[in-house]
mmCIF file of C-alpha atoms and ligand atoms in Angstrom:
data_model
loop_
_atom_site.group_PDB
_atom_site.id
_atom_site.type_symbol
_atom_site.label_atom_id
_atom_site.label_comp_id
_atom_site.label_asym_id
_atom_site.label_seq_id
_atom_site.Cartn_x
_atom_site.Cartn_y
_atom_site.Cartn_z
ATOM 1 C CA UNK F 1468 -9.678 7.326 13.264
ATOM 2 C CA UNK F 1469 -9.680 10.893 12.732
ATOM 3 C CA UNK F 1470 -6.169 10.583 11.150
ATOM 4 C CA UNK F 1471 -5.095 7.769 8.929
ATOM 5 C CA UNK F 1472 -1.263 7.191 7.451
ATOM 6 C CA UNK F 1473 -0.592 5.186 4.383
ATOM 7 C CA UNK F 1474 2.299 4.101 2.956
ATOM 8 C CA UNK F 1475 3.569 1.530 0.605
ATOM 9 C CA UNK F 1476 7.080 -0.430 2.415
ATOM 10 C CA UNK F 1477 10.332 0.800 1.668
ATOM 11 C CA UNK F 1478 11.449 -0.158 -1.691
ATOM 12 C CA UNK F 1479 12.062 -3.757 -2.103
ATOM 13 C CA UNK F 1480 14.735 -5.850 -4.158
ATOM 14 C CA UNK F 1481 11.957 -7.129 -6.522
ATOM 15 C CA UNK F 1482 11.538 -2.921 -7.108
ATOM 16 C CA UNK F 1483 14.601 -3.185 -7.881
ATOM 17 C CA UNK F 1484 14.143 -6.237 -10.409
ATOM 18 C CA UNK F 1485 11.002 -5.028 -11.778
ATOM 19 C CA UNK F 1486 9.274 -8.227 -10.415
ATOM 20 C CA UNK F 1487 5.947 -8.476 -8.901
ATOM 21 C CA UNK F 1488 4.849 -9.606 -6.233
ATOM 22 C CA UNK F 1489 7.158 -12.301 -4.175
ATOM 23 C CA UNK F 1490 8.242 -11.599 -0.851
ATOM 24 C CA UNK F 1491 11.333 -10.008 -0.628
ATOM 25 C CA UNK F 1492 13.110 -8.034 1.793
ATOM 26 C CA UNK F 1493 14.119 -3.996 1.409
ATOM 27 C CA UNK F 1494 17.203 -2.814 -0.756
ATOM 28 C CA UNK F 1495 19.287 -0.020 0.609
ATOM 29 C CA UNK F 1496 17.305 2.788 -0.568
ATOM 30 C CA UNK F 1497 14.349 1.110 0.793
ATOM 31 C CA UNK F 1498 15.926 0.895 4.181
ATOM 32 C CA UNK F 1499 16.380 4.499 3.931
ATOM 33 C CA UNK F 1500 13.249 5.260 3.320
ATOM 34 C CA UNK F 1501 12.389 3.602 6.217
ATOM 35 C CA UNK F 1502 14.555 5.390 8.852
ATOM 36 C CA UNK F 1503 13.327 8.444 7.447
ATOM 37 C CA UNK F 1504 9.767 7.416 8.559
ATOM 38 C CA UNK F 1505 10.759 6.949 11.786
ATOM 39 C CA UNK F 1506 12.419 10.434 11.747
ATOM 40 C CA UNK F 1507 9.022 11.731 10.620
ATOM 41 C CA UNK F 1508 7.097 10.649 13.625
ATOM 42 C CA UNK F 1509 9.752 11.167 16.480
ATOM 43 C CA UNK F 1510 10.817 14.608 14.971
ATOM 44 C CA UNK F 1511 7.087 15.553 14.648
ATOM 45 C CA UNK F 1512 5.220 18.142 16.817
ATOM 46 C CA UNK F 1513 2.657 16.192 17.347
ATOM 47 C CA UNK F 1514 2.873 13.087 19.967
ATOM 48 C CA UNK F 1515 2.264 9.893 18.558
ATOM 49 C CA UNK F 1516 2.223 7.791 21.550
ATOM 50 C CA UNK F 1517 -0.777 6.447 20.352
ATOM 51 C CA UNK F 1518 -0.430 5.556 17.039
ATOM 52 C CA UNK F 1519 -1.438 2.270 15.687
ATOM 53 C CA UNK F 1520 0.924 0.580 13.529
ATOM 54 C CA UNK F 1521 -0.560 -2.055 10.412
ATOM 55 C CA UNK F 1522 1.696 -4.216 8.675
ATOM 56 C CA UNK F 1523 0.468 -7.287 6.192
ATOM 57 C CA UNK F 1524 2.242 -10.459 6.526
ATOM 58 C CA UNK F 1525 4.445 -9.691 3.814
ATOM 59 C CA UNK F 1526 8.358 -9.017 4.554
ATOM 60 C CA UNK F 1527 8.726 -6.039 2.881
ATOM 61 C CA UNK F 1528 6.243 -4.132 4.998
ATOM 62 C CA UNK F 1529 7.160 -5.775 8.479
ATOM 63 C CA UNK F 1530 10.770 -4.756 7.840
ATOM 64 C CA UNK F 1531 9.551 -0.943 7.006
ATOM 65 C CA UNK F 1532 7.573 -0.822 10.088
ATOM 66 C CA UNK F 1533 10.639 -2.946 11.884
ATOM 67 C CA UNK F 1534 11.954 0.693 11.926
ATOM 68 C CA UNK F 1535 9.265 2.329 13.924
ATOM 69 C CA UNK F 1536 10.021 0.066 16.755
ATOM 70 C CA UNK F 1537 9.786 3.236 19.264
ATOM 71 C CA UNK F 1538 6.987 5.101 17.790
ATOM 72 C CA UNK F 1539 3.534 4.034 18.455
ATOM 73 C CA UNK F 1540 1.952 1.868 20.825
ATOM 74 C CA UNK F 1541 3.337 -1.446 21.012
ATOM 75 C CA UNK F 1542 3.797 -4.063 18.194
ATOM 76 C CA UNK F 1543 2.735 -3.380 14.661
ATOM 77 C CA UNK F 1544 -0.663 -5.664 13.729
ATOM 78 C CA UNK F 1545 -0.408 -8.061 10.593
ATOM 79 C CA UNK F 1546 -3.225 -7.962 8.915
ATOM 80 C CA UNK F 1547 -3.189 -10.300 5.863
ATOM 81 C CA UNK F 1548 -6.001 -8.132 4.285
ATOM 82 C CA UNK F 1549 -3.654 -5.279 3.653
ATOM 83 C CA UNK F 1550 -1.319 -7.466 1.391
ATOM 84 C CA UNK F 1551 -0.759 -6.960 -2.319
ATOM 85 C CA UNK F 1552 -2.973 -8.101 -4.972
ATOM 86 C CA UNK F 1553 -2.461 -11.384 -5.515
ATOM 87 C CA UNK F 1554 -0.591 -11.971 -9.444
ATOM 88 C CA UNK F 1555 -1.294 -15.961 -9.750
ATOM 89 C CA UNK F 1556 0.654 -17.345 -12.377
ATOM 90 C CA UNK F 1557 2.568 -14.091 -13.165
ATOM 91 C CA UNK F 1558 3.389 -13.464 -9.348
ATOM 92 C CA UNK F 1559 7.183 -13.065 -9.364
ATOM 93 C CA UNK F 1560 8.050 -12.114 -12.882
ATOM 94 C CA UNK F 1561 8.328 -8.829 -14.848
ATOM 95 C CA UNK F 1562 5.996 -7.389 -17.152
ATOM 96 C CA UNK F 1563 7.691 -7.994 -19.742
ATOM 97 C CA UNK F 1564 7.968 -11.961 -18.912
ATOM 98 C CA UNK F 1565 4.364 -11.954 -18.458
ATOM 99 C CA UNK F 1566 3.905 -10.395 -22.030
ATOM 100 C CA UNK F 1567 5.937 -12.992 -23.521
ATOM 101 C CA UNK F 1568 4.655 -16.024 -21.790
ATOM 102 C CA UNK F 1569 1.172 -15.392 -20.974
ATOM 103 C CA UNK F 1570 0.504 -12.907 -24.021
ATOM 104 C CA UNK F 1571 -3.308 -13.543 -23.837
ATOM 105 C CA UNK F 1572 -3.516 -12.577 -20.329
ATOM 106 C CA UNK F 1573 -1.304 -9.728 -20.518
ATOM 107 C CA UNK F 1574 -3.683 -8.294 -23.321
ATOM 108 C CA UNK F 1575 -6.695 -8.889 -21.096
ATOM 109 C CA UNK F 1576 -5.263 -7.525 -18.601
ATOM 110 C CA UNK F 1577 -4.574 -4.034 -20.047
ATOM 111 C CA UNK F 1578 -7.796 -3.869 -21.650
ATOM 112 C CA UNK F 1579 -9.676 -3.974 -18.478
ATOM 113 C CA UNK F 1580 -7.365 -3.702 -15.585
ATOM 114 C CA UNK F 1581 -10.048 -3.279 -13.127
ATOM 115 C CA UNK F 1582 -12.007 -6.394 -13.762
ATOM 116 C CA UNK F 1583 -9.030 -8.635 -15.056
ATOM 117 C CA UNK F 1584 -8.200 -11.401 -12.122
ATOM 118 C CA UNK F 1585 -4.933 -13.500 -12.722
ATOM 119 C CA UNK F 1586 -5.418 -16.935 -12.846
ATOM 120 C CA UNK F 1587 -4.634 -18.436 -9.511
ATOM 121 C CA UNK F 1588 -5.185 -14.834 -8.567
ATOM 122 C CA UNK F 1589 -6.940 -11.571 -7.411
ATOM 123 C CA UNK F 1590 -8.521 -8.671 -9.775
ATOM 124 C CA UNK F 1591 -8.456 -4.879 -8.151
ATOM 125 C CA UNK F 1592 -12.625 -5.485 -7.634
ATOM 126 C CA UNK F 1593 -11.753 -8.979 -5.307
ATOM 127 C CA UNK F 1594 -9.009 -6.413 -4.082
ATOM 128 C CA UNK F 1595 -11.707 -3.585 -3.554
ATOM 129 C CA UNK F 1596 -13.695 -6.226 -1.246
ATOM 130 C CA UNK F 1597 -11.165 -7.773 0.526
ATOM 131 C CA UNK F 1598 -10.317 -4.107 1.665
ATOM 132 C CA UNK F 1599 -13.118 -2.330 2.511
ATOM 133 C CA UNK F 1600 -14.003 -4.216 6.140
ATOM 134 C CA UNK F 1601 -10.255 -3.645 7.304
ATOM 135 C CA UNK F 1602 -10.532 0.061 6.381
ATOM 136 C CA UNK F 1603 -14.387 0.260 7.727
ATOM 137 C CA UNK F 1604 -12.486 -0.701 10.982
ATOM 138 C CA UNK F 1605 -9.587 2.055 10.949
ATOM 139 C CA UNK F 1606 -12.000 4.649 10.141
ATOM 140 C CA UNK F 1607 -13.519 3.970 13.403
ATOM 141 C CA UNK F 1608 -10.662 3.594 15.426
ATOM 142 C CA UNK F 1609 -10.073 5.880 18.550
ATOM 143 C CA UNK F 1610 -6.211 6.330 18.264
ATOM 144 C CA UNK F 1611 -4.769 7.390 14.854
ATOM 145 C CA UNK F 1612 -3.212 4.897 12.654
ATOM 146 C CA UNK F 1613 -0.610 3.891 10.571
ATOM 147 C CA UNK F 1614 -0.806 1.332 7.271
ATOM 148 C CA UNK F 1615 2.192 0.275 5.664
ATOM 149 C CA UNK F 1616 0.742 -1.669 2.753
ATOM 150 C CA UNK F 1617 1.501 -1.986 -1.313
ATOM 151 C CA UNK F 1618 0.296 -0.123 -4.261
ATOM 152 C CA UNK F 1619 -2.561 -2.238 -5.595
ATOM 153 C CA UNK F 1620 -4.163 -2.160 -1.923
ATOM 154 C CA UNK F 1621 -3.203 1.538 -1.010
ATOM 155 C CA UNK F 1622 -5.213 2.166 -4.767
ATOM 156 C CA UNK F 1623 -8.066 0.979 -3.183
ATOM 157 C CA UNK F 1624 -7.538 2.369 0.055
ATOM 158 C CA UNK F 1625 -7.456 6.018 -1.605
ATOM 159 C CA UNK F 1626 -10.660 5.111 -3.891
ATOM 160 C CA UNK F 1627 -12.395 4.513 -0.367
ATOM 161 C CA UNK F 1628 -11.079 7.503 1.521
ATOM 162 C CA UNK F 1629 -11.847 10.225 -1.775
ATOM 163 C CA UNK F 1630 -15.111 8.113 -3.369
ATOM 164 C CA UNK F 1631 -13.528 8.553 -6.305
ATOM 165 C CA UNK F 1632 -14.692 6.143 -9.475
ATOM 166 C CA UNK F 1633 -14.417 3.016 -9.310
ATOM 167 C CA UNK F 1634 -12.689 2.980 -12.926
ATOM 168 C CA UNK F 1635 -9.974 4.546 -11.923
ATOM 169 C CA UNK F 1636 -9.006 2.706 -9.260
ATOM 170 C CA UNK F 1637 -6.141 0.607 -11.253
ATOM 171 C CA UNK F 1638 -4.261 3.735 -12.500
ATOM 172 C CA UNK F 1639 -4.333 5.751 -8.971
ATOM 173 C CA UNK F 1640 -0.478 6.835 -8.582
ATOM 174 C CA UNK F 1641 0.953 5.648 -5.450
ATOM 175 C CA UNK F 1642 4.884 6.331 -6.062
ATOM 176 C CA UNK F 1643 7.254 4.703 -3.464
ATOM 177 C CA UNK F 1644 8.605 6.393 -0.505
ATOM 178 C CA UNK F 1645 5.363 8.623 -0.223
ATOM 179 C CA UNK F 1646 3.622 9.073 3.310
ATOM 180 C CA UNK F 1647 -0.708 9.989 2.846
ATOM 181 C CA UNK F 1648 -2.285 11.142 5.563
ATOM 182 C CA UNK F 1649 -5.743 11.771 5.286
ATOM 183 C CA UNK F 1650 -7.557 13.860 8.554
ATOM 184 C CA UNK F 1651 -10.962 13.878 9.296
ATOM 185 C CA UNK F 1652 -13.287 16.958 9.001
ATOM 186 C CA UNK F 1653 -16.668 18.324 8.681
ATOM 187 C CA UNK F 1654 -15.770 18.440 5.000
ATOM 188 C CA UNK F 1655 -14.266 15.098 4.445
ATOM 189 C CA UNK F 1656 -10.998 13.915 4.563
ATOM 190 C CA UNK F 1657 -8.086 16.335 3.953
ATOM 191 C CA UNK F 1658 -5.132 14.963 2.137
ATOM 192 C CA UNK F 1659 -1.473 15.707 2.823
ATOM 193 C CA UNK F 1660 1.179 13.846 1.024
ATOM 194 C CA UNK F 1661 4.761 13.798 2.102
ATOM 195 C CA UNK F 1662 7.551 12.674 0.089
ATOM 196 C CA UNK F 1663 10.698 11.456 1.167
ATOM 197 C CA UNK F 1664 12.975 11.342 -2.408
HETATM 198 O O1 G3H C 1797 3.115 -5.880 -7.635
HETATM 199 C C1 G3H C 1797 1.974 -5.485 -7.965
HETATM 200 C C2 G3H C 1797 1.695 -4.071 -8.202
HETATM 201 O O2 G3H C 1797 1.723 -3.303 -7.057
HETATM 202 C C3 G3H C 1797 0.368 -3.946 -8.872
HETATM 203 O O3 G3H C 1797 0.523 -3.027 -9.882
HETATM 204 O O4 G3H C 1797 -1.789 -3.451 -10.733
HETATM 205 O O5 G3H C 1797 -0.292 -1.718 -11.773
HETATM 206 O O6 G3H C 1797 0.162 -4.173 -12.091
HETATM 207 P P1 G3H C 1797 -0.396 -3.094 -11.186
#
């Protein structure tokens, strides 16, 4: 598509917790966040009749895009490429509880983030790969597009829209509560970022 939106879901409880991972729902903030999307595309100038909606299968993001019930064309598509990196082992706990019970693999992890899959798990490179046919496909969409996803993905969703190096993909900031959207020109993509808090 010519214009592509990307967001991470409302903020979850697990946010909240400072878990990873898991499937939970939004907190109230989160829910906020939300309804202020919606605002942003019905209070826009532009029409987004159009617009197609992405989801993954995870709550947190169907519940976010729950929200945009009446802006778009028709139901919001899971796609079970755009979820978040799978953590293995240390899916559901904090970093902290990961330092303390899986030391070794907390140390590995930090000293090469981009390369580093959890056991059980997914590194940012399987993430990278997993990715790229899913946003291959946007890009050539006809209508313009929405993806509500999660920060490891949207990392390597931004790496593929801005070629930027592959290093860097781990460390990419992608606060909450943030709306990308990234038009097409002769020039490239031009970036806009909107943020809600
Ligand atoms: O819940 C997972 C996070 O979005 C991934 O963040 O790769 O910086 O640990 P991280």
């Amino acid at each position: 598509s010519t214009t592509i939106y990307f967001s991470r879901h409302g903020q979850s409880i697990y946010n909240t917790k400072e878990l990873i991972g898991g499937d939970s729902l939004l907190s109230a903030k989160g829910k906020k966040y939300a309804e202020g999307l919606r605002k942003f595309f019905q209070e826009s100038q532009e029409k987004f009749d159009d617009l197609q909606k992405y989801c993954s299968t995870l709550k947190r993001t169907q519940q976010t895009i729950g929200y945009l019930s009446e802006v778009g064309a028709g139901e919001p598509i899971i796609r079970p490429e755009i979820d978040e990196i799978n953590a293995g082992i240390c899916d559901s706990m904090t970093y902290e509880q990961i330092e303390e019970k899986f030391p070794e693999e907390f140390k590995l992890r930090k000293k090469d983030k981009l390369n580093y899959r959890y056991p059980e798990g997914e590194s940012y490179i399987d993430l990278k790969a997993r990715l790229k046919p899913f946003l291959e496909e946007i890009e050539e969409s006809q209508t313009p597009v929405l993806v509500i996803s999660h920060q490891a993905t949207l990392r390597c969703a931004y790496d593929h829209m801005k070629g930027l190096k592959t290093e860097e993909i781990p460390y990419i900031q992608v606060p909450l509560h943030s709306l990308v959207k990234f038009e097409r020109s002769i020039f490239g993509y031009r970036e806009t970022i909107y943020k809600y808090d």
